Amino acid sequence: MAQTTECDRCTADIPEGANSCAVCGFSDKVSHVETTVTARLRSQKRDAQAVIITDLDMPFTSMVRFMVKWAIATIPAALILVFVVWVAMTLLTTLASR
């Protein structure tokens, strides 16, 4: 009689040498690969070190362009903030006048 192993997912009998379960399609090899990748990612996170930038070598014109783009990107955020404050002040003024 051929040896079998039990499927980790559905507990059906899998003949030895089969790549996947005939009932649910679960593959122990895929599970092993996923486990190995997960373990490798965990070890990378554990071994990660903080990065401290001590110098930024950037041409002046590139830095100016970067700062102008940064300033332009803050305009929508500032408008939203002004609108939220305006709504809050309107609500507080309305509630205070009652």
CSV table of C-alpha atoms in Angstrom, one decimal:
chain,number,residue,atom,x,y,z
A,1,MET,CA,0.0,0.0,0.0
A,2,ALA,CA,1.3,3.4,-1.0
A,3,GLN,CA,2.2,5.8,1.8
A,4,THR,CA,0.0,8.9,2.2
A,5,THR,CA,0.2,12.2,4.1
A,6,GLU,CA,-2.6,14.3,5.4
A,7,CYS,CA,-3.4,17.5,3.7
A,8,ASP,CA,-2.8,20.5,6.0
A,9,ARG,CA,-5.9,22.3,4.7
A,10,CYS,CA,-8.6,19.7,4.3
A,11,THR,CA,-7.1,16.7,6.0
A,12,ALA,CA,-7.6,14.4,2.9
A,13,ASP,CA,-5.0,11.7,2.2
A,14,ILE,CA,-2.4,12.8,-0.3
A,15,PRO,CA,-0.3,10.0,-2.0
A,16,GLU,CA,3.4,10.4,-1.4
A,17,GLY,CA,5.1,12.2,-4.3
A,18,ALA,CA,1.9,14.2,-5.3
A,19,ASN,CA,2.5,17.9,-5.8
A,20,SER,CA,-0.9,19.0,-4.4
A,21,CYS,CA,-4.0,17.8,-2.8
A,22,ALA,CA,-6.5,16.3,-5.2
A,23,VAL,CA,-9.5,17.5,-3.1
A,24,CYS,CA,-8.7,21.1,-2.3
A,25,GLY,CA,-5.6,21.8,-4.5
A,26,PHE,CA,-3.4,22.9,-1.6
A,27,SER,CA,0.3,22.5,-2.3
A,28,ASP,CA,2.7,22.0,0.5
A,29,LYS,CA,5.5,23.2,-1.7
A,30,VAL,CA,3.8,26.6,-2.2
A,31,SER,CA,3.2,26.8,1.6
A,32,HIS,CA,6.9,26.1,2.2
A,33,VAL,CA,8.0,28.8,-0.3
A,34,GLU,CA,5.6,31.3,1.3
A,35,THR,CA,6.9,30.4,4.8
A,36,THR,CA,10.5,30.8,3.6
A,37,VAL,CA,9.8,34.2,2.1
A,38,THR,CA,8.0,35.3,5.2
A,39,ALA,CA,10.8,34.2,7.4
A,40,ARG,CA,13.3,36.0,5.2
A,41,LEU,CA,11.3,39.3,5.3
A,42,ARG,CA,11.0,39.0,9.1
A,43,SER,CA,14.8,38.6,9.5
A,44,GLN,CA,15.4,41.6,7.2
A,45,LYS,CA,13.1,43.7,9.4
A,46,ARG,CA,14.9,42.6,12.5
A,47,ASP,CA,18.3,43.3,11.0
A,48,ALA,CA,17.2,46.7,9.6
A,49,GLN,CA,19.2,49.7,10.9
A,50,ALA,CA,18.2,53.4,11.1
A,51,VAL,CA,19.4,55.7,8.3
A,52,ILE,CA,20.8,59.0,9.3
A,53,ILE,CA,21.4,61.5,6.4
A,54,THR,CA,24.4,63.7,7.2
A,55,ASP,CA,24.9,65.5,3.9
A,56,LEU,CA,22.8,66.2,0.8
A,57,ASP,CA,24.9,67.0,-2.3
A,58,MET,CA,22.4,68.6,-4.7
A,59,PRO,CA,22.9,71.3,-7.3
A,60,PHE,CA,21.5,74.7,-6.4
A,61,THR,CA,19.0,74.9,-9.3
A,62,SER,CA,17.7,71.4,-8.6
A,63,MET,CA,17.2,72.4,-4.9
A,64,VAL,CA,15.3,75.5,-5.9
A,65,ARG,CA,13.1,73.6,-8.3
A,66,PHE,CA,12.4,71.1,-5.5
A,67,MET,CA,11.5,73.8,-3.0
A,68,VAL,CA,9.2,75.6,-5.5
A,69,LYS,CA,7.4,72.3,-6.2
A,70,TRP,CA,7.1,71.7,-2.5
A,71,ALA,CA,5.7,75.2,-1.9
A,72,ILE,CA,3.2,74.7,-4.7
A,73,ALA,CA,2.1,71.3,-3.3
A,74,THR,CA,1.2,73.0,0.1
A,75,ILE,CA,-1.4,75.3,-1.5
A,76,PRO,CA,-4.2,72.7,-1.7
A,77,ALA,CA,-3.5,71.6,1.9
A,78,ALA,CA,-3.6,75.2,3.0
A,79,LEU,CA,-6.9,75.8,1.2
A,80,ILE,CA,-8.4,72.7,2.8
A,81,LEU,CA,-7.2,73.8,6.2
A,82,VAL,CA,-8.6,77.3,5.8
A,83,PHE,CA,-12.0,75.8,4.7
A,84,VAL,CA,-12.1,73.5,7.7
A,85,VAL,CA,-11.3,76.3,10.1
A,86,TRP,CA,-13.9,78.5,8.5
A,87,VAL,CA,-16.6,75.8,8.9
A,88,ALA,CA,-15.6,75.3,12.5
A,89,MET,CA,-15.7,79.0,13.3
A,90,THR,CA,-19.1,79.3,11.5
A,91,LEU,CA,-20.5,76.5,13.5
A,92,LEU,CA,-19.1,77.8,16.8
A,93,THR,CA,-20.4,81.3,16.1
A,94,THR,CA,-23.9,80.0,15.2
A,95,LEU,CA,-24.0,77.9,18.4
A,96,ALA,CA,-22.8,80.7,20.6
A,97,SER,CA,-25.4,83.2,19.3
A,98,ARG,CA,-28.3,81.0,20.3
